[in-house]
Coordinates of C-alpha atoms in Angstrom, one line a residue:
Chain A
M1 CA -0.1 0.1 -0.4
T2 CA 1.5 3.7 -0.8
E3 CA 1.8 5.6 2.1
G4 CA -1.3 8.3 0.5
A5 CA -3.4 5.5 0.5
R6 CA -3.5 5.3 4.4
F7 CA -5.0 8.7 4.4
A8 CA -8.1 7.4 3.2
R9 CA -8.4 4.6 6.2
P10 CA -11.9 5.7 8.7
A11 CA -10.4 7.6 11.9
G12 CA -10.1 5.0 15.0
S13 CA -9.0 2.1 13.5
E14 CA -5.8 0.7 15.0
H15 CA -3.8 0.8 12.4
D16 CA -4.4 4.9 12.1
I17 CA -2.6 4.6 15.3
G18 CA 0.6 7.3 15.3
M19 CA -0.3 8.6 11.3
T20 CA -2.0 11.5 10.2
T21 CA -5.7 11.5 10.7
V22 CA -8.4 11.9 7.7
D23 CA -9.7 15.2 9.8
E24 CA -6.6 16.7 10.3
V25 CA -5.5 16.2 6.7
Q26 CA -9.0 17.5 5.2
R27 CA -8.4 20.7 7.7
R28 CA -5.2 21.3 7.2
G29 CA -4.2 19.1 4.5
A30 CA -0.9 17.1 4.5
F31 CA 2.1 15.5 2.4
S32 CA 0.9 12.4 0.5
S33 CA 4.1 10.8 1.3
R34 CA 7.6 11.2 3.0
K35 CA 9.0 11.4 -0.4
V36 CA 6.8 14.6 -0.8
F37 CA 7.7 16.2 2.3
I38 CA 12.0 15.9 1.5
L39 CA 11.2 16.9 -1.8
A40 CA 8.9 19.9 -0.7
A41 CA 11.2 20.9 2.0
I42 CA 14.9 20.5 -0.7
G43 CA 13.0 22.6 -3.0
S44 CA 12.3 24.7 0.0
A45 CA 16.7 25.0 0.9
V46 CA 17.8 24.9 -2.7
G47 CA 17.4 28.6 -3.8
L48 CA 18.3 31.5 -5.3
G49 CA 21.6 31.6 -2.4
N50 CA 22.5 28.1 -3.4
I51 CA 23.2 29.1 -6.9
W52 CA 24.5 32.6 -6.2
R53 CA 25.8 33.1 -3.1
F54 CA 27.9 29.4 -2.3
P55 CA 30.6 29.6 -4.8
Y56 CA 31.6 33.0 -3.9
V57 CA 31.2 32.6 -0.3
A58 CA 33.5 29.3 -0.8
Y59 CA 36.1 31.0 -2.9
E60 CA 36.7 34.2 -0.7
N61 CA 36.7 32.0 2.3
G62 CA 39.7 29.6 1.2
G63 CA 38.5 27.5 -1.5
G64 CA 39.0 23.7 -0.7
A65 CA 39.8 24.8 2.7
F66 CA 35.7 26.1 3.3
L67 CA 35.1 22.6 3.0
I68 CA 35.9 22.0 6.8
P69 CA 34.4 24.6 8.8
Y70 CA 30.9 24.3 5.8
L71 CA 30.8 20.2 7.0
V72 CA 31.4 22.0 10.6
A73 CA 29.0 23.9 10.8
L74 CA 26.4 21.3 8.6
L75 CA 26.4 18.3 11.1
T76 CA 26.7 20.9 14.3
A77 CA 24.3 23.4 13.6
G78 CA 22.5 23.3 10.3
I79 CA 21.3 19.9 10.5
P80 CA 20.9 20.1 14.8
F81 CA 18.6 23.3 14.3
L82 CA 16.3 21.3 11.2
L83 CA 16.2 18.5 13.4
M84 CA 14.5 21.0 16.2
D85 CA 12.4 23.3 13.3
Y86 CA 11.1 19.4 12.4
A87 CA 10.5 18.3 16.1
I88 CA 8.1 21.3 16.9
G89 CA 6.2 21.5 14.0
H90 CA 5.7 17.6 13.9
K91 CA 5.0 17.1 17.5
H92 CA 2.7 20.6 17.8
R93 CA 1.0 19.9 14.4
G94 CA 0.4 23.9 13.5
S95 CA 1.7 26.4 11.9
A96 CA 5.1 28.2 13.6
P97 CA 2.3 30.8 15.6
L98 CA 0.0 27.6 16.8
S99 CA 3.5 25.3 17.5
F100 CA 4.7 28.0 19.6
A101 CA 1.9 28.7 21.3
R102 CA 1.6 24.7 22.1
L103 CA 4.9 24.9 22.7
R104 CA 4.0 27.3 25.9
R105 CA 1.6 30.3 25.1
G106 CA 3.9 32.9 26.1
T107 CA 6.1 32.1 23.2
E108 CA 3.8 32.6 20.2
F109 CA 5.1 35.7 19.5
L110 CA 8.0 34.0 18.2
G111 CA 5.9 32.1 15.4
W112 CA 4.1 35.1 14.6
W113 CA 7.4 37.4 13.9
Q114 CA 8.2 34.4 11.6
V115 CA 5.1 34.9 10.0
G116 CA 6.2 38.9 9.5
I117 CA 9.2 38.1 7.9
C118 CA 8.3 35.6 5.9
F119 CA 5.6 37.9 4.4
L120 CA 8.3 40.6 3.9
I121 CA 10.8 38.4 1.8
A122 CA 8.0 36.7 0.0
V123 CA 6.7 40.2 -1.9
Y124 CA 11.0 40.8 -2.6
Y125 CA 11.9 37.2 -3.6
A126 CA 9.3 37.1 -6.1
A127 CA 10.8 40.4 -8.4
V128 CA 14.4 38.6 -8.3
I129 CA 12.3 35.4 -10.2
A130 CA 10.4 37.9 -12.0
W131 CA 14.1 39.3 -13.2
A132 CA 15.3 35.8 -13.9
L133 CA 12.2 34.7 -15.8
R134 CA 12.8 37.7 -18.3
Y135 CA 16.8 37.1 -18.2
T136 CA 15.6 33.6 -19.4
V137 CA 13.9 35.0 -22.7
F138 CA 16.6 37.9 -22.9
S139 CA 19.4 34.4 -23.1
V140 CA 17.9 33.7 -26.7
D141 CA 18.9 36.3 -28.5
E142 CA 21.4 38.2 -25.7
A143 CA 19.4 40.9 -25.8
W144 CA 22.0 42.5 -23.5
G145 CA 24.1 43.2 -26.5
D146 CA 27.6 44.2 -25.5
D147 CA 27.0 45.9 -22.4
P148 CA 25.1 43.5 -19.5
E149 CA 26.1 45.9 -16.6
G150 CA 24.3 49.1 -18.2
F151 CA 21.6 47.1 -19.8
L152 CA 20.3 45.5 -16.4
F153 CA 20.4 49.0 -14.4
G154 CA 19.9 51.0 -17.6
E155 CA 16.9 49.2 -20.5
F156 CA 16.2 46.9 -18.2
L157 CA 15.3 48.1 -14.8
Q158 CA 15.5 52.1 -15.4
A159 CA 17.1 52.5 -11.9
G160 CA 17.7 56.3 -11.5
D161 CA 19.2 57.4 -8.3
P162 CA 18.9 55.8 -4.7
G163 CA 14.9 56.6 -3.7
I164 CA 11.6 56.1 -3.9
S165 CA 9.9 56.0 -7.0
S166 CA 6.1 55.7 -8.4
D167 CA 7.4 55.0 -11.7
V168 CA 6.1 51.8 -13.3
V169 CA 8.7 49.8 -15.2
A170 CA 6.3 47.3 -17.5
G171 CA 8.9 44.9 -18.5
V172 CA 9.0 43.8 -14.3
L173 CA 5.5 44.7 -13.7
L174 CA 4.2 41.8 -16.3
P175 CA 6.3 39.2 -15.3
L176 CA 6.0 40.0 -11.7
A177 CA 2.6 39.7 -12.1
L178 CA 2.6 36.4 -14.0
V179 CA 5.2 35.0 -10.8
W180 CA 2.3 36.0 -8.4
L181 CA -0.3 34.1 -10.6
A182 CA 1.4 31.0 -10.4
V183 CA 2.4 31.5 -6.3
L184 CA -1.8 32.1 -6.2
V185 CA -2.9 29.1 -7.9
V186 CA -0.3 26.5 -6.4
M187 CA -1.2 27.7 -2.7
A188 CA -5.1 27.5 -3.2
L189 CA -4.4 24.5 -4.5
G190 CA -3.2 22.9 -1.3
V191 CA -0.7 21.1 0.5
E192 CA -0.5 18.4 -1.9
K193 CA -1.6 18.7 -5.3
G194 CA -0.1 22.6 -5.1
I195 CA 3.1 22.5 -3.2
G196 CA 3.5 18.6 -3.5
R197 CA 2.8 18.2 -7.4
L198 CA 4.8 21.5 -7.8
S199 CA 7.8 20.2 -5.9
L200 CA 7.4 16.2 -7.1
F201 CA 7.5 17.9 -10.7
F202 CA 10.1 20.8 -10.9
I203 CA 13.2 19.0 -8.3
P204 CA 14.0 16.7 -10.6
V205 CA 13.9 19.3 -13.5
L206 CA 16.4 21.6 -11.4
V207 CA 18.7 18.8 -11.0
V208 CA 18.3 17.7 -14.7
A209 CA 18.4 21.1 -16.1
F210 CA 21.2 22.2 -14.0
G211 CA 23.4 19.0 -14.5
A212 CA 23.0 19.9 -18.1
L213 CA 24.6 23.3 -17.5
V214 CA 27.3 22.2 -15.5
V215 CA 28.2 19.8 -18.1
R216 CA 28.5 22.7 -20.0
A217 CA 30.4 24.9 -18.2
V218 CA 33.3 22.0 -17.9
T219 CA 33.4 21.3 -21.2
L220 CA 34.4 25.2 -22.0
D221 CA 37.8 26.0 -22.9
G222 CA 39.4 27.5 -19.3
A223 CA 36.9 25.6 -17.0
V224 CA 39.6 24.2 -15.4
V225 CA 41.1 27.5 -14.3
G226 CA 38.2 28.5 -12.6
L227 CA 37.7 25.1 -10.8
D228 CA 41.4 25.2 -9.6
A229 CA 40.8 28.5 -8.4
F230 CA 37.3 27.2 -6.6
F231 CA 39.5 24.1 -5.2
S232 CA 42.6 25.0 -4.3
P233 CA 43.1 25.4 -0.6
S234 CA 44.0 28.4 1.7
W235 CA 44.8 26.5 4.8
D236 CA 45.6 30.0 6.5
A237 CA 41.7 31.0 6.2
L238 CA 40.9 28.4 8.6
T239 CA 42.6 29.9 11.4
E240 CA 40.3 33.6 10.9
P241 CA 37.1 33.7 12.8
G242 CA 35.0 34.9 9.7
V243 CA 36.0 32.5 7.7
W244 CA 34.3 30.0 10.4
A245 CA 31.3 32.4 10.5
A246 CA 30.7 32.6 6.8
A247 CA 30.5 28.7 7.0
F248 CA 28.0 29.2 9.6
G249 CA 26.4 32.3 8.1
Q250 CA 26.0 30.1 4.6
I251 CA 24.8 27.1 6.3
F252 CA 21.9 28.7 8.0
F253 CA 20.7 30.9 5.4
S254 CA 20.5 28.5 3.0
L255 CA 19.1 25.7 4.9
S256 CA 15.4 27.9 5.3
I257 CA 15.7 26.9 8.8
G258 CA 14.7 29.4 11.7
F259 CA 11.6 31.2 10.6
G260 CA 8.7 28.7 10.0
I261 CA 9.3 27.1 7.0
M262 CA 10.2 23.7 8.3
I263 CA 8.1 24.1 11.5
T264 CA 5.1 24.5 8.9
Y265 CA 6.2 21.4 6.1
A266 CA 6.7 19.2 9.2
S267 CA 3.5 19.9 10.6
Y268 CA 2.0 17.9 7.3
V269 CA 4.0 15.2 7.3
D270 CA 2.5 11.8 8.6
R271 CA 3.1 11.4 12.7
R272 CA 5.2 7.9 12.1
S273 CA 7.8 9.2 9.7
D274 CA 11.7 9.1 10.7
M275 CA 12.0 12.7 10.2
P276 CA 15.9 12.8 11.4
G277 CA 16.6 10.6 8.4
A278 CA 14.6 12.8 6.6
G279 CA 16.5 15.7 8.0
L280 CA 19.7 14.2 6.9
V281 CA 18.4 13.7 3.1
V282 CA 17.4 17.2 3.3
G283 CA 20.8 18.7 4.8
F284 CA 23.1 16.7 2.5
A285 CA 21.2 17.3 -0.5
N286 CA 21.1 21.4 0.1
S287 CA 24.9 20.6 0.4
G288 CA 24.9 18.5 -2.4
F289 CA 23.7 20.9 -4.9
E290 CA 25.5 23.8 -3.7
L291 CA 28.5 21.7 -4.9
L292 CA 27.1 21.3 -7.8
A293 CA 26.4 25.0 -8.1
G294 CA 30.0 25.7 -7.1
I295 CA 31.4 23.4 -9.8
G296 CA 29.2 25.1 -12.5
V297 CA 29.5 28.5 -11.3
F298 CA 33.4 28.7 -11.3
A299 CA 33.8 26.0 -14.4
A300 CA 32.2 28.8 -16.1
L301 CA 34.4 31.8 -14.4
G302 CA 37.4 29.9 -15.3
F303 CA 36.5 30.1 -19.4
M304 CA 35.8 33.8 -18.9
A305 CA 38.8 34.4 -17.7
Q306 CA 40.4 32.7 -19.8
A307 CA 38.5 34.1 -22.7
Q308 CA 39.1 38.0 -21.6
G309 CA 42.6 37.1 -20.4
V310 CA 42.1 38.0 -17.0
A311 CA 42.8 35.9 -13.4
V312 CA 39.4 34.2 -12.0
D313 CA 39.4 37.3 -9.0
Q314 CA 38.9 39.8 -11.9
V315 CA 34.8 38.2 -13.0
A316 CA 34.6 36.5 -10.0
T317 CA 31.7 37.8 -7.6
E318 CA 27.9 36.8 -6.2
G319 CA 24.2 37.5 -6.2
L320 CA 22.3 40.1 -8.2
G321 CA 26.1 40.8 -9.7
L322 CA 27.1 37.4 -10.6
A323 CA 23.8 36.7 -12.3
F324 CA 22.2 39.5 -14.2
V325 CA 25.8 41.1 -15.6
V326 CA 29.0 38.1 -15.6
F327 CA 27.0 35.6 -16.4
P328 CA 25.2 37.8 -19.8
A329 CA 28.5 38.6 -20.5
L330 CA 29.8 34.5 -20.5
I331 CA 26.8 33.9 -22.1
S332 CA 27.4 36.2 -25.1
E333 CA 31.0 34.3 -25.4
A334 CA 30.1 31.2 -24.6
P335 CA 29.7 28.4 -27.7
A336 CA 26.1 27.7 -27.7
G337 CA 25.8 30.5 -25.0
A338 CA 21.6 30.9 -25.2
L339 CA 21.5 27.3 -24.0
I340 CA 23.4 28.2 -20.6
G341 CA 21.4 31.4 -20.3
V342 CA 18.2 29.4 -21.1
L343 CA 19.7 26.6 -18.1
F344 CA 20.9 28.9 -15.9
F345 CA 18.0 31.3 -15.5
G346 CA 15.6 28.4 -16.0
S347 CA 17.6 27.1 -12.7
L348 CA 17.0 30.3 -10.8
V349 CA 13.0 30.4 -11.6
I350 CA 12.3 26.6 -10.7
A351 CA 14.9 27.2 -7.2
G352 CA 13.3 30.6 -6.9
L353 CA 9.5 29.1 -7.5
T354 CA 10.0 26.4 -4.9
S355 CA 11.7 28.9 -2.5
L356 CA 8.9 31.3 -2.4
I357 CA 6.0 28.6 -2.1
S358 CA 7.9 27.5 0.8
V359 CA 8.0 31.1 2.5
I360 CA 4.5 32.2 1.7
E361 CA 3.0 29.0 2.9
V362 CA 4.3 29.8 6.5
V363 CA 1.9 33.2 6.0
I364 CA -1.3 31.1 4.8
S365 CA -0.6 28.1 7.3
A366 CA -0.7 30.8 10.2
V367 CA -3.7 32.9 9.2
R368 CA -6.0 29.4 8.4
D369 CA -4.9 28.2 11.5
K370 CA -5.6 31.6 13.4
F371 CA -8.8 31.9 11.9
E372 CA -9.8 28.8 10.6
M373 CA -9.9 29.8 7.0
S374 CA -10.8 27.3 4.4
R375 CA -7.9 27.0 2.0
I376 CA -8.2 28.9 -1.1
A377 CA -9.5 32.1 1.2
A378 CA -6.5 32.5 3.4
S379 CA -4.4 31.7 -0.2
M380 CA -6.4 34.6 -1.3
A381 CA -6.5 36.3 2.5
V382 CA -2.2 36.5 2.2
G383 CA -1.6 36.2 -1.7
V384 CA -3.3 39.1 -2.9
P385 CA -2.4 41.6 -0.3
A386 CA 1.2 39.8 -0.9
T387 CA 1.0 40.7 -4.9
V388 CA -0.1 44.0 -4.9
I389 CA 2.7 45.3 -2.1
S390 CA 5.0 43.6 -4.4
L391 CA 3.8 45.4 -7.7
A392 CA 3.7 48.6 -6.0
L393 CA 7.0 48.5 -4.7
F394 CA 9.5 46.4 -6.8
S395 CA 8.2 46.8 -10.7
T396 CA 9.4 50.8 -10.2
T397 CA 12.8 52.1 -11.0
S398 CA 13.7 52.0 -7.1
G399 CA 12.6 48.5 -7.1
V400 CA 16.3 47.4 -7.3
Y401 CA 17.6 49.8 -4.3
V402 CA 14.8 48.9 -2.0
L403 CA 15.2 44.9 -2.7
D404 CA 18.5 45.3 -2.0
I405 CA 18.1 47.2 1.8
V406 CA 15.4 44.9 2.8
D407 CA 16.6 41.6 1.6
H408 CA 20.2 43.0 3.8
F409 CA 18.6 44.2 7.4
I410 CA 15.6 41.6 6.7
N411 CA 18.0 38.1 6.6
R412 CA 20.4 39.9 9.6
Y413 CA 17.7 41.1 12.1
G414 CA 14.9 39.3 11.2
I415 CA 15.7 36.0 10.0
L416 CA 19.3 35.4 11.9
L417 CA 17.7 36.9 15.1
V418 CA 14.4 35.4 15.6
A419 CA 17.3 31.7 14.9
V420 CA 19.1 32.4 17.7
V421 CA 16.3 34.2 20.2
S422 CA 13.9 31.0 19.1
M423 CA 16.6 28.3 19.9
L424 CA 17.6 29.9 23.3
V425 CA 14.1 30.2 24.1
V426 CA 13.6 26.5 23.3
A427 CA 16.4 25.3 24.9
W428 CA 17.0 27.5 28.0
V429 CA 14.0 29.2 29.1
L430 CA 11.3 26.1 28.1
R431 CA 14.2 23.3 28.5
E432 CA 11.6 21.6 25.6
L433 CA 14.5 19.7 23.6
P434 CA 14.3 16.2 26.1
G435 CA 10.7 16.3 24.9
L436 CA 11.3 17.6 21.5
A437 CA 14.1 14.9 21.3
A438 CA 12.0 12.4 22.7
H439 CA 9.3 12.9 20.4
L440 CA 11.6 12.7 17.3
N441 CA 13.4 9.3 18.5
R442 CA 9.4 7.8 18.7
T443 CA 9.9 6.9 15.0
G444 CA 13.5 8.0 14.3
S445 CA 16.3 6.4 12.7
L446 CA 18.5 8.8 14.6
P447 CA 18.9 9.2 18.3
L448 CA 18.9 12.1 19.4
G449 CA 20.1 12.9 23.1
R450 CA 22.7 15.2 25.1
I451 CA 25.1 15.7 22.0
W452 CA 22.1 17.5 20.1
F453 CA 21.2 19.5 23.6
A454 CA 24.5 20.6 23.3
L455 CA 24.2 21.8 19.8
I456 CA 21.2 23.2 19.9
A457 CA 21.7 25.3 23.4
V458 CA 25.0 26.3 22.9
V459 CA 27.3 25.8 19.6
A460 CA 24.7 26.8 17.3
P461 CA 23.4 29.7 18.9
V462 CA 27.0 30.8 20.0
A463 CA 28.3 30.7 16.3
L464 CA 25.0 32.5 15.2
A465 CA 24.7 35.3 17.7
Y466 CA 29.1 35.6 16.7
V467 CA 27.7 36.3 13.0
L468 CA 24.7 38.3 14.0
I469 CA 27.2 40.5 16.2
D470 CA 30.1 41.0 13.5
E471 CA 27.3 42.2 11.0
L472 CA 25.6 44.4 13.4
F473 CA 29.0 45.9 14.1
T474 CA 30.2 45.6 10.5
D475 CA 26.7 48.0 9.5
I476 CA 27.1 50.2 12.6
E477 CA 30.9 51.3 11.4
E478 CA 29.9 51.0 7.6
P479 CA 26.4 52.4 6.7
Y480 CA 25.1 49.5 4.1
G481 CA 25.8 50.1 0.8
G482 CA 26.2 53.9 0.7
Y483 CA 22.5 54.4 1.0
P484 CA 21.0 57.6 2.6
D485 CA 20.3 57.6 6.1
W486 CA 16.7 57.8 5.8
M487 CA 16.3 54.7 3.4
L488 CA 18.6 52.5 5.4
G489 CA 16.5 53.6 8.5
V490 CA 12.8 52.9 6.9
L491 CA 13.3 50.3 5.1
G492 CA 16.4 48.4 6.5
W493 CA 15.5 49.0 10.4
G494 CA 12.1 50.0 9.8
S495 CA 11.2 47.1 8.3
T496 CA 12.9 44.6 11.0
A497 CA 11.0 46.5 13.6
V498 CA 8.0 46.4 11.9
V499 CA 7.6 42.4 11.5
L500 CA 8.9 42.3 15.3
L501 CA 6.3 44.5 16.1
F502 CA 3.8 42.4 14.6
G503 CA 5.0 39.6 15.5
V504 CA 4.0 40.8 19.4
L505 CA 0.4 42.7 18.4
A506 CA -0.6 39.8 16.2
T507 CA -0.7 37.4 19.7
L508 CA -3.6 39.5 20.9
V509 CA -6.1 37.9 18.3
R510 CA -7.3 35.2 20.2
W511 CA -7.4 31.5 18.9
R512 CA -10.6 30.5 18.1
S513 CA -12.7 28.1 20.5
E514 CA -12.0 24.6 17.7
T515 CA -8.3 25.0 17.8
P516 CA -6.7 23.2 20.6
L517 CA -3.9 24.6 22.2
V518 CA -3.5 21.7 24.3
E519 CA -2.7 17.8 23.9
P520 CA -4.5 16.1 22.3
Y521 CA -4.5 18.2 19.4
D522 CA -7.0 15.7 17.4
V523 CA -9.5 12.6 18.0
I524 CA -7.0 10.0 17.4
E525 CA -4.5 10.5 20.1
E526 CA -7.5 11.0 22.6
E527 CA -9.2 7.6 21.4
V528 CA -6.0 6.0 22.8
R529 CA -5.6 7.9 25.8
Chain B
M1 CA 44.6 22.2 -11.5
S2 CA 46.8 21.5 -8.7
A3 CA 47.3 18.3 -6.9
D4 CA 45.6 20.1 -3.6
A5 CA 42.6 20.9 -5.7
V6 CA 42.0 17.8 -7.0
I7 CA 42.3 16.4 -4.1
L8 CA 40.0 18.3 -1.9
M9 CA 37.5 18.6 -5.4
L10 CA 37.1 14.6 -4.8
V11 CA 36.8 14.4 -1.1
A12 CA 33.9 17.3 -0.9
M13 CA 32.0 15.1 -3.9
A14 CA 32.7 12.3 -1.6
I15 CA 31.8 13.3 1.0
L16 CA 28.4 15.5 0.2
W17 CA 27.3 13.8 -2.9
G18 CA 28.3 10.3 -1.1
G19 CA 26.8 11.6 2.4
L20 CA 23.3 12.4 0.1
V21 CA 23.5 8.5 -0.7
L22 CA 24.3 7.2 2.2
A23 CA 21.3 9.2 3.8
I24 CA 19.2 7.9 1.5
V25 CA 20.0 4.5 1.6
R26 CA 19.4 4.7 5.7
L27 CA 16.3 6.2 5.2
N28 CA 14.6 3.7 2.9
R29 CA 16.1 0.7 5.4
H30 CA 14.9 2.4 8.4
D31 CA 11.6 0.2 9.3
L32 CA 8.6 1.8 11.3
P33 CA 7.9 1.2 14.6
P34 CA 5.4 -1.6 15.6
I35 CA 2.2 -0.1 16.3
D36 CA 2.5 -1.4 20.0
E37 CA 5.5 1.0 20.9
L38 CA 3.6 3.7 19.3
H39 CA 0.7 3.3 21.1
R40 CA 3.3 3.0 24.8
D41 CA 4.7 6.3 23.5
L42 CA 1.2 8.1 23.1

């Protein structure tokens, strides 16, 4: 019998013990199998950062030697923290706010803080996907000509001086509207038919498309030069605290942990699933894809450096610059460049879309739980305002600046801060780690005990707090990006303060009487008791 | 490519991609707990 077929059994039969119940599936939705959950979780973790951030971070922080702090960070902070998220969501069967409320009423604000962060991320993340969508088409005829940077900021984004503008750019507005339309349809279809089926289809497509890109990149002239630059170790780097901080930061941002996504997804998983085992698969799949991205990106950069007669460090960069300036230049120079372009930007679109739906699901799931709304109503209640805000802020000539500032601040003083606070609260204030470990050990293949407690209570928060404090000092010493103070104040510090305030205020809304905040959460557990 | 770079590339592939394969194999081999055990835990 397939795992999905189990859901069809009537509630109350002995064989339902420990499984997701029919009532629960109908009320909240659920993944039909462990495989679907794992693919959805991989889809969430593998995003734009895997492709355009990891390769440069590794190159800048010791090259091949970066593997050591990276693996240490994965095993001592990334996967342990991922398992804490899984445990909270899987045990308490709710969105981030509901799960935290069930953990202890006073911690509900942590869940709403995560919801606010996810809403903000979703509205700008969609814009980057829209750009990638447009560049997939641009790749066919290399629309950027011989000046990719001038094309990006001039003809395409029409960016003027930093500030806030209401001048709409039709070339961004239309693909952005298309992205949101796709997201709304997927979200309205629900957990299994929407998120599950999208992941089942897109993750294999992403692996094949990006795999094809890597094969093409490593067969270009000069690819070896790029790979040599990427993997050559600088062992001295291992003595620098900044390199270790970069490794922990990369793992943390890459795994989609600490801001509600994995809590939400885990709440949709069958009660008998081996969550620690699934966590190992997701963690290694995410890092495995990052390695693949590093090979593909640096092989391509090696070709470009050789073609231009410069060193690899002259062309190596990250983020928007890598995707929308360096890669277009590379596409123009490489044989069969259009193919590389379609594969590269198509991969960005797929990776971005599967991450975006996981981010917006955090918000939709929370709204559904709080107001007991239908799937479609909650999707519209969240998706329509998100679409309007996204179009208003990011389809204008100032969109790129707003995006850059909000992204910088919400990543550090939103995601990172809430992650550190939630770990400390769960480990030291609530002292809930033994209970969460017992829950995962019930069906898990990886026994969690004192080592896991130490990693969650000490190692991970200390490492991430170091990253956070280091970033804070950097931002205080040197205002980010050279933007005007008012922009950094309003869009940067302001947006991080607003999501925190939202987290506190949202807890004032009472839960519906039909939403139990104490166990048993459904009829099956009650019958067993 | 330098020898160091080749070695580290192979080590990275072995650990990350090999780790993924092992994690998948391990997950598939893990048997679900008996119903009685779940009864007791609940």
